[in-house]
Amino acid sequence: MSPTFCSGRCSTALFLVISAVPIAYLISLELAVPSTHVFSYQSSGFFRECAKWDDVGRRFLVSFMDGGGVGEIVPKDSDDVLEEVTLVKDVDLAGNASLGIVIDRVRNRLLVAVADLLGNRYSALAAYDLSTWRRLFLAELSGHSKEKTFADDVAVDEQGNAYVTDAKASKIWKVDVNGKLVNTITSPLFTPPGWYNNLVALNGIVYHPDGFLIVIHTFSGYLYKIDLTNGDVSNQVTVIDVSGGTLRFGDGLELLSPTKIVVAGSSSSKLVESSDGWRTASVTGWFSSGMVHRLVSSATVKEGRVYLNHIVGFGSKKKHILVEAVF
C-alpha cells in the first residue's frame, strides 16, 4: 500500500471518528429524558426564540426566529406531542427574525421585537391584537442609521409604553402605547470593559411594578436596574450587586414576584432574589434541563410553574420542547 493511499484513507477514517464523537454526544443528549414535565411540539421551523404562556387564551405563544412570525401551541390533557399553529406571518417583514415577545394583557395585544438576524441592519417593534391578530402598529427603531442594531427583547409598563433592548448597540428604545418611538435610553454602564464582553449586550428585560426595569447584559452577566420614575432615565441606571453565582450568558428574564426573577440561559437557568428593591440580589437556585444542545433562551410561567423555551428543534418534524424548571 502506498504512503499516499494510506495517508488518504487514514485521514478519512480519522475525520469520521472525530465527527462521530459530537454526533454521538448529541444523540445521547437528545435521548436523555428531563426529570421534570415537558411540553413537546412539532413545528414548521427549527428555531423558536421566545415562548410566553397566554393564560386567557390557554396557549403558549412562540416567536419564529427563522423567517419571522408568531405561532401558538395549545396544551392537551395527554402528554402527546403538540402541534404548532401559525398565527402571524407578515410578508413585509419576511427575512427578519421575530425574537422577544411580551403579552400586554390590559390592552389585549402581543408586542414582538423584530430584527435582521444576520446583517443587523433592521430593528422594529410590532404589536398585534390577541383576538384578531391584526397588526396594530410597526415601529421602526433602526431608522436610516448605518449603525448596526439588534432588537432582542421587549417589556411593557402599566401605561403601555414598550422598552426594547438592543443587543448589538447596548441601548434601550422606548416606544409609546401608539407605536411612536419616544426616546432611547443609554448609559456608559451598558458597555462593560472588554470587547469580548459586548459580543451580545443588553438582552432580557422585564418591567417591575414598582416603576423600574430589570435588564440582563448577556456576555458580561451584569444585571441592571433602571428607574423610570425620576427624570432623565439615562441617569437612573445602576448595576445590581449580585452574589451567589454568575449570570454570564443569561438570556431571557421572567418576573415571578416583586422579589424574584428567573434568568434563562445555557447551560443552566437561575433563580435570583432581592430583599432590598433590587439594589442587591442573590442567586438562590439553579436548574438545567440537560438539553444544552437545544439552547435555553426564555422563561414563562404557567399556573405557577416555570417553563423554559429551547431555541433549537430537532428531527424531520422539527420537534421543540418547553421544559419545567424546578429550582
Short mmCIF file of C-alpha atoms in Angstrom, two decimals:
data_model
loop_
_atom_site.label_atom_id
_atom_site.label_comp_id
_atom_site.label_asym_id
_atom_site.label_seq_id
_atom_site.Cartn_x
_atom_site.Cartn_y
_atom_site.Cartn_z
CA MET A 1 0.00 0.00 0.00
CA SER A 2 1.46 3.34 -1.00
CA PRO A 3 2.08 6.02 1.67
CA THR A 4 -0.16 8.40 -0.26
CA PHE A 5 -3.05 5.94 -0.35
CA CYS A 6 -2.60 5.15 3.32
CA SER A 7 -2.49 8.84 4.18
CA GLY A 8 -5.75 9.48 2.34
CA ARG A 9 -7.57 6.54 3.91
CA CYS A 10 -6.23 7.32 7.39
CA SER A 11 -7.26 10.97 7.13
CA THR A 12 -10.77 9.99 6.06
CA ALA A 13 -11.04 7.46 8.87
CA LEU A 14 -9.78 9.99 11.39
CA PHE A 15 -12.32 12.56 10.17
CA LEU A 16 -15.15 10.05 10.52
CA VAL A 17 -14.07 9.13 14.03
CA ILE A 18 -13.75 12.77 15.12
CA SER A 19 -17.08 13.78 13.59
CA ALA A 20 -18.79 10.77 15.15
CA VAL A 21 -17.88 11.94 18.65
CA PRO A 22 -20.05 15.13 18.70
CA ILE A 23 -22.81 13.34 16.76
CA ALA A 24 -22.85 10.57 19.33
CA TYR A 25 -22.84 13.17 22.10
CA LEU A 26 -25.79 15.00 20.56
CA ILE A 27 -27.70 11.76 20.18
CA SER A 28 -27.07 10.89 23.82
CA LEU A 29 -28.30 14.32 24.89
CA GLU A 30 -31.37 14.06 22.70
CA LEU A 31 -32.25 10.63 24.06
CA ALA A 32 -31.97 11.83 27.66
CA VAL A 33 -35.29 12.42 29.40
CA PRO A 34 -35.61 15.59 31.53
CA SER A 35 -36.56 14.90 35.14
CA THR A 36 -39.40 17.45 35.06
CA HIS A 37 -42.54 17.96 32.98
CA VAL A 38 -42.08 18.65 29.26
CA PHE A 39 -44.35 20.04 26.56
CA SER A 40 -43.17 18.79 23.16
CA TYR A 41 -44.47 20.19 19.89
CA GLN A 42 -43.88 19.80 16.18
CA SER A 43 -43.09 22.99 14.31
CA SER A 44 -42.67 24.50 10.87
CA GLY A 45 -39.20 25.81 11.74
CA PHE A 46 -36.02 24.82 13.54
CA PHE A 47 -35.61 27.96 15.68
CA ARG A 48 -38.05 29.36 18.24
CA GLU A 49 -36.65 32.26 20.25
CA CYS A 50 -39.27 33.01 22.87
CA ALA A 51 -42.34 31.37 24.41
CA LYS A 52 -44.90 33.01 26.72
CA TRP A 53 -47.97 31.50 28.35
CA ASP A 54 -51.22 33.24 27.46
CA ASP A 55 -53.43 32.44 30.44
CA VAL A 56 -56.60 33.89 28.90
CA GLY A 57 -56.11 32.10 25.57
CA ARG A 58 -54.90 28.91 27.33
CA ARG A 59 -51.94 28.56 24.97
CA PHE A 60 -48.23 29.14 24.58
CA LEU A 61 -47.28 31.85 22.10
CA VAL A 62 -43.92 31.37 20.36
CA SER A 63 -41.80 33.62 18.15
CA PHE A 64 -40.24 32.39 14.90
CA MET A 65 -36.53 33.16 14.83
CA ASP A 66 -36.17 31.72 11.31
CA GLY A 67 -38.17 33.85 8.92
CA GLY A 68 -40.30 35.72 11.44
CA GLY A 69 -43.82 35.21 12.71
CA VAL A 70 -45.77 34.02 15.74
CA GLY A 71 -47.38 30.68 16.49
CA GLU A 72 -49.46 29.04 19.21
CA ILE A 73 -49.25 25.71 21.00
CA VAL A 74 -52.40 24.58 22.79
CA PRO A 75 -51.74 22.00 25.56
CA LYS A 76 -53.84 18.85 25.83
CA ASP A 77 -54.73 16.65 28.78
CA SER A 78 -52.43 13.92 27.47
CA ASP A 79 -48.65 14.01 27.03
CA ASP A 80 -48.93 13.65 23.25
CA VAL A 81 -46.66 15.73 21.02
CA LEU A 82 -48.46 19.00 20.30
CA GLU A 83 -48.80 20.92 17.05
CA GLU A 84 -47.71 24.48 16.39
CA VAL A 85 -50.22 26.65 14.52
CA THR A 86 -49.02 29.79 12.71
CA LEU A 87 -50.89 32.95 13.74
CA VAL A 88 -48.76 35.72 12.20
CA LYS A 89 -46.57 35.72 9.10
CA ASP A 90 -46.11 39.26 7.78
CA VAL A 91 -44.97 39.43 4.14
CA ASP A 92 -43.40 42.86 4.60
CA LEU A 93 -41.20 41.51 7.43
CA ALA A 94 -40.13 38.33 5.66
CA GLY A 95 -36.46 37.55 6.19
CA ASN A 96 -36.36 39.17 9.61
CA ALA A 97 -36.45 37.28 12.90
CA SER A 98 -39.22 37.56 15.46
CA LEU A 99 -37.48 37.49 18.84
CA GLY A 100 -38.59 38.57 22.32
CA ILE A 101 -42.33 38.81 22.93
CA VAL A 102 -44.47 40.13 25.79
CA ILE A 103 -48.21 39.96 26.39
CA ASP A 104 -49.82 43.33 27.18
CA ARG A 105 -52.90 41.93 28.88
CA VAL A 106 -54.55 45.28 29.68
CA ARG A 107 -54.61 46.25 26.00
CA ASN A 108 -55.12 42.68 24.67
CA ARG A 109 -52.07 42.75 22.45
CA LEU A 110 -48.77 41.00 21.84
CA LEU A 111 -45.58 43.01 21.39
CA VAL A 112 -42.85 41.43 19.25
CA ALA A 113 -39.23 42.51 18.80
CA VAL A 114 -38.18 42.17 15.14
CA ALA A 115 -34.62 42.23 13.82
CA ASP A 116 -32.36 41.44 10.90
CA LEU A 117 -30.69 38.36 12.35
CA LEU A 118 -27.54 38.23 10.24
CA GLY A 119 -26.98 41.74 8.91
CA ASN A 120 -28.15 43.75 11.95
CA ARG A 121 -29.49 46.43 9.58
CA TYR A 122 -33.11 46.50 10.73
CA SER A 123 -34.86 46.62 14.10
CA ALA A 124 -38.54 47.16 14.83
CA LEU A 125 -41.35 46.58 17.30
CA ALA A 126 -44.62 45.09 16.10
CA ALA A 127 -47.91 44.97 18.02
CA TYR A 128 -50.78 42.55 17.31
CA ASP A 129 -54.32 42.21 18.60
CA LEU A 130 -54.50 38.96 20.57
CA SER A 131 -58.01 38.18 19.34
CA THR A 132 -57.87 39.01 15.63
CA TRP A 133 -54.08 39.06 15.06
CA ARG A 134 -54.45 42.31 13.19
CA ARG A 135 -51.21 44.27 13.29
CA LEU A 136 -51.79 47.41 15.35
CA PHE A 137 -48.52 49.13 14.55
CA LEU A 138 -44.98 48.61 13.31
CA ALA A 139 -42.46 50.94 14.93
CA GLU A 140 -39.18 51.05 13.03
CA LEU A 141 -36.37 51.52 15.53
CA SER A 142 -33.22 51.45 13.43
CA GLY A 143 -34.37 54.26 11.12
CA HIS A 144 -31.95 55.19 8.35
CA SER A 145 -28.87 54.97 10.55
CA LYS A 146 -25.90 52.89 9.39
CA GLU A 147 -25.36 51.76 12.99
CA LYS A 148 -25.80 48.03 13.44
CA THR A 149 -28.69 47.20 15.76
CA PHE A 150 -30.50 44.11 17.03
CA ALA A 151 -33.89 44.44 18.70
CA ASP A 152 -33.83 41.46 21.04
CA ASP A 153 -36.42 41.58 23.82
CA VAL A 154 -39.30 43.76 25.00
CA ALA A 155 -41.09 44.71 28.21
CA VAL A 156 -44.22 46.83 28.74
CA ASP A 157 -45.11 49.18 31.60
CA GLU A 158 -48.50 49.98 33.12
CA GLN A 159 -49.14 52.85 30.67
CA GLY A 160 -48.47 50.64 27.65
CA ASN A 161 -45.01 52.02 26.90
CA ALA A 162 -42.70 49.37 25.48
CA TYR A 163 -38.96 49.05 26.15
CA VAL A 164 -36.90 47.17 23.56
CA THR A 165 -33.31 46.07 24.17
CA ASP A 166 -30.64 46.47 21.50
CA ALA A 167 -28.27 43.51 21.90
CA LYS A 168 -25.84 44.96 19.37
CA ALA A 169 -25.53 48.64 20.27
CA SER A 170 -26.24 48.42 24.03
CA LYS A 171 -29.25 50.69 24.32
CA ILE A 172 -32.98 50.54 25.01
CA TRP A 173 -35.66 52.05 22.78
CA LYS A 174 -38.82 53.43 24.37
CA VAL A 175 -41.97 53.19 22.24
CA ASP A 176 -45.24 54.70 23.43
CA VAL A 177 -48.62 52.97 23.53
CA ASN A 178 -49.43 54.13 19.97
CA GLY A 179 -46.20 52.87 18.44
CA LYS A 180 -44.23 56.13 18.37
CA LEU A 181 -40.51 55.97 19.17
CA VAL A 182 -40.19 58.35 22.12
CA ASN A 183 -36.53 58.19 23.11
CA THR A 184 -33.52 55.98 23.64
CA ILE A 185 -32.04 55.01 27.00
CA THR A 186 -28.24 54.90 27.00
CA SER A 187 -25.59 54.62 29.69
CA PRO A 188 -21.82 54.02 29.87
CA LEU A 189 -22.67 51.18 32.25
CA PHE A 190 -24.25 49.31 29.33
CA THR A 191 -20.78 48.76 27.83
CA PRO A 192 -18.58 46.80 30.25
CA PRO A 193 -14.80 46.78 29.67
CA GLY A 194 -13.50 44.24 27.14
CA TRP A 195 -14.72 43.77 23.58
CA TYR A 196 -15.48 40.12 24.33
CA ASN A 197 -17.99 41.20 26.98
CA ASN A 198 -20.04 43.05 24.38
CA LEU A 199 -20.49 40.48 21.64
CA VAL A 200 -24.08 40.08 22.88
CA ALA A 201 -25.06 43.05 25.02
CA LEU A 202 -28.44 44.04 26.51
CA ASN A 203 -30.88 41.20 26.19
CA GLY A 204 -33.68 40.03 28.51
CA ILE A 205 -35.82 42.75 30.08
CA VAL A 206 -38.78 42.91 32.47
CA TYR A 207 -40.86 45.71 33.96
CA HIS A 208 -41.18 45.75 37.75
CA PRO A 209 -44.50 47.07 39.20
CA ASP A 210 -42.56 49.49 41.42
CA GLY A 211 -41.64 51.52 38.34
CA PHE A 212 -38.29 50.24 37.11
CA LEU A 213 -36.80 47.91 34.54
CA ILE A 214 -34.50 44.95 35.18
CA VAL A 215 -32.21 44.10 32.27
CA ILE A 216 -29.55 41.44 31.69
CA HIS A 217 -26.31 42.01 29.74
CA THR A 218 -25.66 38.59 28.26
CA PHE A 219 -21.91 38.22 27.81
CA SER A 220 -20.88 40.08 30.97
CA GLY A 221 -23.68 38.79 33.17
CA TYR A 222 -24.36 42.27 34.54
CA LEU A 223 -27.89 42.88 35.82
CA TYR A 224 -29.19 46.45 35.65
CA LYS A 225 -31.93 48.37 37.40
CA ILE A 226 -33.34 51.37 35.50
CA ASP A 227 -35.60 53.71 37.49
CA LEU A 228 -38.37 55.11 35.28
CA THR A 229 -39.86 57.47 37.89
CA ASN A 230 -37.15 60.10 38.32
CA GLY A 231 -36.40 62.48 35.47
CA ASP A 232 -33.68 61.58 32.95
CA VAL A 233 -33.83 57.80 32.81
CA SER A 234 -30.31 57.52 31.39
CA ASN A 235 -29.04 58.88 34.71
CA GLN A 236 -31.06 56.34 36.68
CA VAL A 237 -29.15 53.22 35.60
CA THR A 238 -27.42 51.16 38.30
CA VAL A 239 -25.72 47.78 38.33
CA ILE A 240 -27.41 45.35 40.71
CA ASP A 241 -24.87 43.77 43.04
CA VAL A 242 -25.48 40.03 42.52
CA SER A 243 -23.95 37.43 44.83
CA GLY A 244 -24.06 33.66 44.94
CA GLY A 245 -23.17 32.97 41.31
CA THR A 246 -22.57 34.48 37.90
CA LEU A 247 -25.32 35.46 35.45
CA ARG A 248 -22.95 35.36 32.48
CA PHE A 249 -24.69 34.18 29.29
CA GLY A 250 -28.10 34.95 30.77
CA ASP A 251 -30.74 35.47 28.07
CA GLY A 252 -34.45 35.93 28.79
CA LEU A 253 -35.89 37.19 32.09
CA GLU A 254 -39.19 36.39 33.77
CA LEU A 255 -40.56 38.22 36.81
CA LEU A 256 -42.02 35.67 39.23
CA SER A 257 -42.86 38.14 42.00
CA PRO A 258 -41.65 41.58 43.13
CA THR A 259 -38.66 39.86 44.78
CA LYS A 260 -37.88 37.00 42.35
CA ILE A 261 -36.83 36.67 38.72
CA VAL A 262 -35.73 33.78 36.55
CA VAL A 263 -32.68 34.27 34.34
CA ALA A 264 -32.97 31.80 31.46
CA GLY A 265 -29.77 30.68 29.82
CA SER A 266 -27.46 27.88 28.84
CA SER A 267 -26.15 25.77 30.36
CA SER A 268 -28.24 26.49 33.47
CA SER A 269 -31.06 28.86 34.36
CA LYS A 270 -31.08 30.65 37.69
CA LEU A 271 -33.50 31.90 40.28
CA VAL A 272 -32.47 35.35 41.56
CA GLU A 273 -33.97 37.03 44.62
CA SER A 274 -33.78 40.50 46.16
CA SER A 275 -34.97 41.83 49.51
CA ASP A 276 -33.99 45.49 49.09
CA GLY A 277 -35.81 46.65 45.97
CA TRP A 278 -33.19 45.23 43.62
CA ARG A 279 -30.27 47.26 44.88
CA THR A 280 -28.65 43.87 45.55
CA ALA A 281 -29.68 40.31 44.71
CA SER A 282 -28.61 36.71 45.25
CA VAL A 283 -28.66 33.61 43.09
CA THR A 284 -30.69 31.15 45.16
CA GLY A 285 -31.47 28.37 42.72
CA TRP A 286 -30.20 26.61 39.62
CA PHE A 287 -31.81 24.35 37.02
CA SER A 288 -30.56 22.57 33.93
CA SER A 289 -32.79 20.53 31.65
CA GLY A 290 -29.77 18.61 30.40
CA MET A 291 -30.66 19.71 26.86
CA VAL A 292 -27.74 22.11 26.50
CA HIS A 293 -27.59 21.49 22.74
CA ARG A 294 -31.06 23.00 22.35
CA LEU A 295 -30.07 26.37 23.92
CA VAL A 296 -32.39 27.83 26.56
CA SER A 297 -33.48 31.35 25.62
CA SER A 298 -36.56 32.40 27.62
CA ALA A 299 -38.79 31.55 30.57
CA THR A 300 -42.51 31.80 31.18
CA VAL A 301 -44.94 30.91 33.97
CA LYS A 302 -47.94 28.63 33.50
CA GLU A 303 -50.13 28.29 36.58
CA GLY A 304 -47.25 28.84 38.97
CA ARG A 305 -44.82 26.56 37.14
CA VAL A 306 -41.81 27.92 35.25
CA TYR A 307 -41.18 26.60 31.73
CA LEU A 308 -38.01 27.15 29.71
CA ASN A 309 -38.07 27.64 25.96
CA HIS A 310 -35.31 25.92 23.97
CA ILE A 311 -34.35 27.58 20.68
CA VAL A 312 -33.41 24.57 18.57
CA GLY A 313 -35.81 21.95 17.25
CA PHE A 314 -34.64 18.54 16.09
CA GLY A 315 -35.69 15.86 13.64
CA SER A 316 -37.61 15.82 10.40
CA LYS A 317 -40.68 17.18 12.21
CA LYS A 318 -38.66 19.88 13.97
CA LYS A 319 -39.67 18.88 17.48
CA HIS A 320 -39.30 21.59 20.12
CA ILE A 321 -39.57 21.39 23.89
CA LEU A 322 -40.73 23.54 26.79
CA VAL A 323 -39.22 22.12 29.99
CA GLU A 324 -40.44 22.80 33.51
CA ALA A 325 -37.73 24.35 35.69
CA VAL A 326 -37.70 23.40 39.36
CA PHE A 327 -35.26 25.42 41.43
#
